Tab-separated table of C-alpha atoms in Angstrom:
chain	number	residue	atom	x	y	z
A	153	MET	CA	-174.347	58.438	-137.219
A	154	GLY	CA	-172.886	54.958	-137.164
A	155	ILE	CA	-173.695	51.949	-134.987
A	156	GLN	CA	-171.224	49.121	-135.402
A	157	GLY	CA	-170.942	45.700	-133.837
A	158	PRO	CA	-170.782	41.968	-134.518
A	159	SER	CA	-173.792	39.898	-135.504
A	160	GLY	CA	-176.202	39.623	-132.579
A	161	SER	CA	-175.038	42.765	-130.800
A	162	GLY	CA	-178.360	44.555	-131.355
A	163	LYS	CA	-177.531	47.045	-134.094
A	164	THR	CA	-180.954	47.088	-135.766
A	165	LYS	CA	-183.038	47.419	-132.613
A	166	SER	CA	-180.677	50.029	-131.189
A	167	ALA	CA	-180.890	52.047	-134.402
A	168	LEU	CA	-184.696	51.940	-134.328
A	169	LEU	CA	-184.896	53.087	-130.706
A	170	LEU	CA	-182.399	55.851	-131.375
A	171	ALA	CA	-184.388	56.918	-134.446
A	172	PHE	CA	-187.627	57.130	-132.461
A	173	GLY	CA	-185.922	59.339	-129.899
A	174	LEU	CA	-184.817	61.641	-132.713
A	175	THR	CA	-188.244	62.097	-134.280
A	176	ALA	CA	-190.878	60.763	-131.791
A	177	ASP	CA	-192.876	59.580	-134.821
A	178	TRP	CA	-192.551	56.020	-136.146
A	179	SER	CA	-194.229	57.013	-139.423
A	180	LYS	CA	-191.272	59.296	-140.169
A	181	ILE	CA	-188.701	56.504	-139.813
A	182	ALA	CA	-187.573	54.336	-142.738
A	183	VAL	CA	-185.192	51.379	-142.803
A	184	ILE	CA	-183.201	50.674	-145.954
A	185	ASP	CA	-182.899	46.947	-145.303
A	186	THR	CA	-180.030	45.009	-146.918
A	187	GLU	CA	-180.401	42.118	-144.474
A	188	ASN	CA	-183.219	40.143	-146.126
A	189	ARG	CA	-185.923	42.215	-144.407
A	190	SER	CA	-184.633	41.334	-140.937
A	191	SER	CA	-185.890	44.696	-139.658
A	192	GLU	CA	-189.404	43.241	-139.861
A	193	LEU	CA	-188.536	41.297	-136.701
A	194	TYR	CA	-188.864	44.586	-134.807
A	195	CYS	CA	-192.216	45.731	-136.213
A	196	ASN	CA	-193.621	45.419	-132.687
A	197	LEU	CA	-191.688	48.561	-131.766
A	198	GLY	CA	-193.669	50.792	-134.103
A	199	SER	CA	-195.056	51.319	-137.594
A	200	PHE	CA	-191.856	52.331	-139.385
A	201	SER	CA	-191.374	51.930	-143.142
A	202	ILE	CA	-189.077	49.380	-144.767
A	203	LEU	CA	-187.361	49.728	-148.140
A	204	PRO	CA	-185.724	46.382	-148.999
A	205	LEU	CA	-182.456	46.588	-150.928
A	206	TYR	CA	-181.101	43.533	-152.662
A	207	SER	CA	-177.926	42.665	-154.569
A	208	PRO	CA	-176.138	44.200	-156.374
A	209	PHE	CA	-175.235	46.519	-153.508
A	210	THR	CA	-173.752	49.288	-155.620
A	211	PRO	CA	-173.069	52.768	-154.189
A	212	GLU	CA	-175.549	54.222	-156.657
A	213	ARG	CA	-178.409	52.059	-155.408
A	214	PHE	CA	-177.751	53.102	-151.798
A	215	SER	CA	-177.783	56.775	-152.815
A	216	GLU	CA	-181.030	56.308	-154.746
A	217	ALA	CA	-182.640	54.599	-151.749
A	218	ILE	CA	-181.710	57.504	-149.459
A	219	GLN	CA	-183.160	59.997	-151.926
A	220	THR	CA	-186.355	57.936	-152.217
A	221	CYS	CA	-186.841	58.033	-148.448
A	222	ALA	CA	-186.145	61.759	-148.291
A	223	LYS	CA	-188.675	62.482	-151.048
A	224	ALA	CA	-191.245	60.397	-149.135
A	225	GLY	CA	-190.935	62.787	-146.189
A	226	MET	CA	-188.930	60.567	-143.859
A	227	GLN	CA	-187.119	62.397	-141.064
A	228	VAL	CA	-184.816	59.542	-140.031
A	229	VAL	CA	-183.375	56.887	-142.345
A	230	ILE	CA	-181.644	53.785	-141.021
A	231	ILE	CA	-179.366	51.976	-143.467
A	232	ASP	CA	-179.083	48.442	-142.142
A	233	SER	CA	-176.354	47.904	-143.125
A	234	ILE	CA	-173.840	49.839	-145.237
A	235	SER	CA	-171.228	47.066	-145.069
A	236	PRO	CA	-172.545	45.351	-148.251
A	237	GLU	CA	-171.764	48.526	-150.223
A	238	TRP	CA	-168.054	48.256	-149.438
A	239	GLN	CA	-168.026	44.477	-149.792
A	240	ASN	CA	-169.509	44.893	-153.279
A	241	ILE	CA	-166.760	47.330	-154.226
A	242	LEU	CA	-164.050	44.997	-152.930
A	243	GLN	CA	-165.558	42.116	-154.872
A	244	GLU	CA	-165.788	44.093	-158.115
A	245	HIS	CA	-162.254	45.440	-157.671
A	246	SER	CA	-160.867	41.928	-157.213
A	247	LYS	CA	-162.297	40.894	-160.591
A	248	LEU	CA	-160.282	43.470	-162.528
A	249	THR	CA	-156.952	42.657	-164.102
A	250	GLY	CA	-154.004	45.003	-164.351
A	251	ASN	CA	-152.641	47.448	-161.808
A	252	SER	CA	-154.592	47.110	-158.561
A	253	TYR	CA	-153.805	50.654	-157.418
A	254	THR	CA	-154.856	52.202	-160.733
A	255	ASN	CA	-158.055	50.160	-160.751
A	256	TRP	CA	-159.217	51.941	-157.595
A	257	SER	CA	-159.843	55.046	-159.708
A	258	LYS	CA	-162.891	53.217	-161.086
A	259	PHE	CA	-164.439	52.758	-157.635
A	260	THR	CA	-163.280	55.520	-155.277
A	261	PRO	CA	-165.351	58.292	-156.949
A	262	ARG	CA	-168.468	56.106	-156.882
A	263	HIS	CA	-168.001	55.348	-153.187
A	264	GLN	CA	-167.395	59.028	-152.453
A	265	ILE	CA	-170.680	60.012	-154.101
A	266	PHE	CA	-172.444	57.613	-151.727
A	267	VAL	CA	-170.612	59.103	-148.733
A	268	ASP	CA	-171.492	62.614	-149.914
A	269	THR	CA	-175.148	61.583	-150.086
A	270	LEU	CA	-174.904	60.465	-146.453
A	271	ILE	CA	-173.333	63.602	-145.068
A	272	GLN	CA	-175.093	66.200	-147.224
A	273	SER	CA	-178.619	64.936	-146.637
A	274	ASP	CA	-181.033	67.196	-144.755
A	275	ILE	CA	-182.428	64.239	-142.779
A	276	HIS	CA	-180.950	62.160	-139.972
A	277	ILE	CA	-179.185	59.041	-141.251
A	278	ILE	CA	-178.170	56.164	-138.993
A	279	CYS	CA	-175.830	53.609	-140.547
A	280	THR	CA	-175.270	50.182	-139.062
A	281	LEU	CA	-171.965	48.479	-139.802
A	282	ARG	CA	-171.033	44.867	-139.355
A	283	SER	CA	-167.845	44.324	-137.369
A	284	LYS	CA	-165.260	41.596	-137.491
A	285	GLN	CA	-162.320	40.674	-135.298
A	286	ALA	CA	-159.194	42.644	-136.187
A	287	TYR	CA	-155.685	41.226	-135.870
A	288	VAL	CA	-152.106	42.461	-136.004
A	289	LEU	CA	-148.940	40.426	-136.421
A	290	ASN	CA	-146.501	40.603	-133.517
A	291	GLU	CA	-143.170	38.872	-133.277
A	292	LYS	CA	-142.852	36.232	-130.564
A	293	ASN	CA	-139.895	33.901	-130.277
A	294	GLY	CA	-138.794	34.833	-133.767
A	295	LYS	CA	-142.198	34.130	-135.315
A	296	GLN	CA	-145.007	36.370	-136.521
A	297	VAL	CA	-148.049	35.617	-134.362
A	298	PRO	CA	-151.519	37.149	-134.964
A	299	GLU	CA	-153.018	38.922	-131.961
A	300	LYS	CA	-156.536	40.281	-131.489
A	301	VAL	CA	-156.802	44.080	-131.335
A	302	GLY	CA	-160.545	44.636	-131.044
A	303	MET	CA	-163.321	44.883	-133.591
A	304	LYS	CA	-163.074	46.437	-137.044
A	305	PRO	CA	-166.101	47.676	-139.039
A	306	ILE	CA	-166.599	46.282	-142.530
A	307	GLN	CA	-166.371	49.514	-144.509
A	308	ARG	CA	-163.708	51.785	-145.873
A	309	GLU	CA	-161.284	52.654	-143.074
A	310	ASP	CA	-161.783	56.413	-143.155
A	311	LEU	CA	-165.594	56.396	-143.122
A	312	ASP	CA	-165.835	57.288	-139.429
A	313	TYR	CA	-164.093	60.581	-140.246
A	314	GLU	CA	-167.268	61.635	-142.068
A	315	LEU	CA	-169.699	60.704	-139.276
A	316	THR	CA	-170.777	62.855	-136.339
A	317	LEU	CA	-171.198	59.979	-133.892
A	318	VAL	CA	-170.025	56.350	-133.956
A	319	LEU	CA	-171.190	53.858	-131.315
A	320	GLN	CA	-169.634	50.426	-130.828
A	321	LEU	CA	-171.947	47.685	-129.529
A	322	SER	CA	-170.774	44.697	-127.520
A	323	MET	CA	-172.387	41.265	-127.507
A	324	GLY	CA	-173.988	42.339	-124.236
A	325	HIS	CA	-175.770	45.144	-126.163
A	326	TYR	CA	-173.775	47.870	-124.423
A	327	ALA	CA	-172.692	50.899	-126.445
A	328	THR	CA	-169.445	52.815	-126.237
A	329	ALA	CA	-168.782	56.015	-128.157
A	330	ILE	CA	-165.631	55.661	-130.239
A	331	LYS	CA	-166.205	59.010	-131.967
A	332	ASP	CA	-168.442	61.743	-130.603
A	333	ARG	CA	-168.555	65.275	-131.963
A	334	THR	CA	-171.641	65.929	-129.843
A	335	GLU	CA	-169.618	65.287	-126.644
A	336	ILE	CA	-172.790	63.818	-125.123
A	337	PHE	CA	-171.238	60.391	-124.629
A	338	ALA	CA	-167.530	61.248	-124.514
A	339	ASP	CA	-165.701	59.599	-121.593
A	340	LYS	CA	-168.974	58.040	-120.400
A	341	PRO	CA	-169.233	54.385	-119.301
A	342	ALA	CA	-170.888	51.840	-121.588
A	343	PHE	CA	-174.657	52.260	-121.822
A	344	THR	CA	-177.741	50.699	-123.400
A	345	ILE	CA	-179.180	52.576	-126.379
A	346	THR	CA	-182.810	53.620	-125.822
A	347	SER	CA	-185.121	56.238	-127.286
A	348	GLU	CA	-183.735	58.580	-124.633
A	349	THR	CA	-180.369	58.327	-126.408
A	350	GLY	CA	-181.981	59.658	-129.557
A	351	PHE	CA	-183.750	62.396	-127.608
A	352	LEU	CA	-180.428	63.631	-126.212
A	353	ILE	CA	-179.003	63.799	-129.728
A	354	ARG	CA	-182.141	65.575	-130.922
A	355	LYS	CA	-181.720	68.266	-128.253
A	356	TRP	CA	-178.104	68.685	-129.314
A	357	CYS	CA	-179.223	69.131	-132.928
A	358	GLU	CA	-181.828	71.787	-132.169
A	359	PRO	CA	-180.339	75.183	-133.014
A	360	ASP	CA	-179.872	77.758	-130.296
A	361	ASP	CA	-180.783	81.223	-131.584
A	362	ALA	CA	-178.299	82.946	-129.286
A	363	ILE	CA	-175.441	80.742	-130.476
A	364	GLU	CA	-176.479	81.184	-134.107
A	365	ASP	CA	-176.509	84.972	-133.704
A	366	LEU	CA	-173.011	84.821	-132.202
A	367	ILE	CA	-171.706	82.743	-135.108
A	368	ILE	CA	-173.283	85.138	-137.615
A	369	SER	CA	-171.517	88.066	-135.936
A	370	GLN	CA	-168.222	86.150	-136.145
A	371	ILE	CA	-168.819	85.468	-139.842
A	372	GLU	CA	-169.643	89.093	-140.605
A	373	GLY	CA	-166.581	90.301	-138.688
A	374	CYS	CA	-164.214	87.875	-140.397
A	375	ALA	CA	-161.572	89.540	-142.610
A	376	ASP	CA	-159.818	86.614	-144.298
A	377	ILE	CA	-160.646	83.215	-145.800
A	378	PRO	CA	-158.541	81.049	-143.402
A	379	SER	CA	-160.321	82.543	-140.378
A	380	LEU	CA	-163.694	82.073	-142.059
A	381	LYS	CA	-162.830	78.435	-142.752
A	382	THR	CA	-161.888	77.938	-139.090
A	383	ILE	CA	-165.251	79.324	-137.947
A	384	PHE	CA	-167.027	77.004	-140.394
A	385	GLU	CA	-165.129	73.897	-139.235
A	386	ASN	CA	-165.622	74.705	-135.541
A	387	HIS	CA	-169.421	74.710	-135.844
A	388	PRO	CA	-170.551	71.519	-137.645
A	389	LEU	CA	-174.080	71.862	-136.228
A	390	TYR	CA	-174.592	75.162	-138.061
A	391	GLN	CA	-172.791	74.419	-141.320
A	392	ASN	CA	-175.977	73.683	-143.257
A	393	SER	CA	-178.213	76.396	-141.804
A	394	LEU	CA	-175.547	79.109	-142.139
A	395	ARG	CA	-173.871	77.913	-145.332
A	396	HIS	CA	-175.325	80.838	-147.306
A	397	LYS	CA	-173.861	83.269	-144.740
A	398	PHE	CA	-170.423	81.654	-145.057
A	399	ASN	CA	-170.588	81.681	-148.859
A	400	LEU	CA	-171.710	85.304	-148.978
A	401	ARG	CA	-168.933	86.437	-146.625
A	402	GLN	CA	-166.386	84.453	-148.626
A	403	GLN	CA	-167.451	86.265	-151.798
A	404	GLU	CA	-167.273	89.625	-150.015
A	405	ILE	CA	-163.744	88.923	-148.736
A	406	GLN	CA	-162.549	87.751	-152.139
A	407	SER	CA	-164.094	90.793	-153.811
A	408	ALA	CA	-162.508	93.162	-151.285
A	409	HIS	CA	-159.075	91.602	-151.756
A	410	GLY	CA	-159.502	91.792	-155.519
A	411	ASN	CA	-160.279	95.512	-155.365
A	412	THR	CA	-157.277	96.078	-153.086
A	413	ASN	CA	-154.973	94.298	-155.514
A	414	ASN	CA	-156.270	96.496	-158.339
């Protein structure tokens, strides 16, 4: 999940409240703090753990911090924030000489490993992202004039594609869902994030045995790889728990087609 907003919009507190709603246990919540231990300002909320992360903000160090929290038995990890990871990459890229496009090959795989760590983890991860004012150039009276077009998170542009839920916070601390695979907040008016928000997401995450049985029957009845892939993509909630079923059916289909070709 992602919570993005400008400085002062309440990202850290909102993330903590959401995390408590997800787990109902402060001792199972950890904050990977890149903001000079600013999360300590909210220790009155509960006894959550803090793992400070200092410069250099390399992708590898973020991945290691996530793994450390997971090994410690944390159920929810808040990364506050992931913007320094991308800012570090931009800074290092700018120092290189030569072809700028070619130089990205040195950084893109490293960033992708960090993203993979986020999305493949077995625990809940909430990322906060700093936002800045975005502008576009429009022509007025023969001149190019910058115009405001909302807020833009400080991270790689396609990161939200990887996240299940992205909430945008205003300076009034109101949240709006700008991406929502859960459909809990889709087309809903702006709201204040509370522990109840996390509880709603938790209920969405809890597997339904009847639905799981239906998906398994679809997997077992699937006769080709494209259809199997469609079933997999249509059920993000069950991709981890049923991955072995998908993989097994894929092998069976490939084996059957191989025997037919022979």
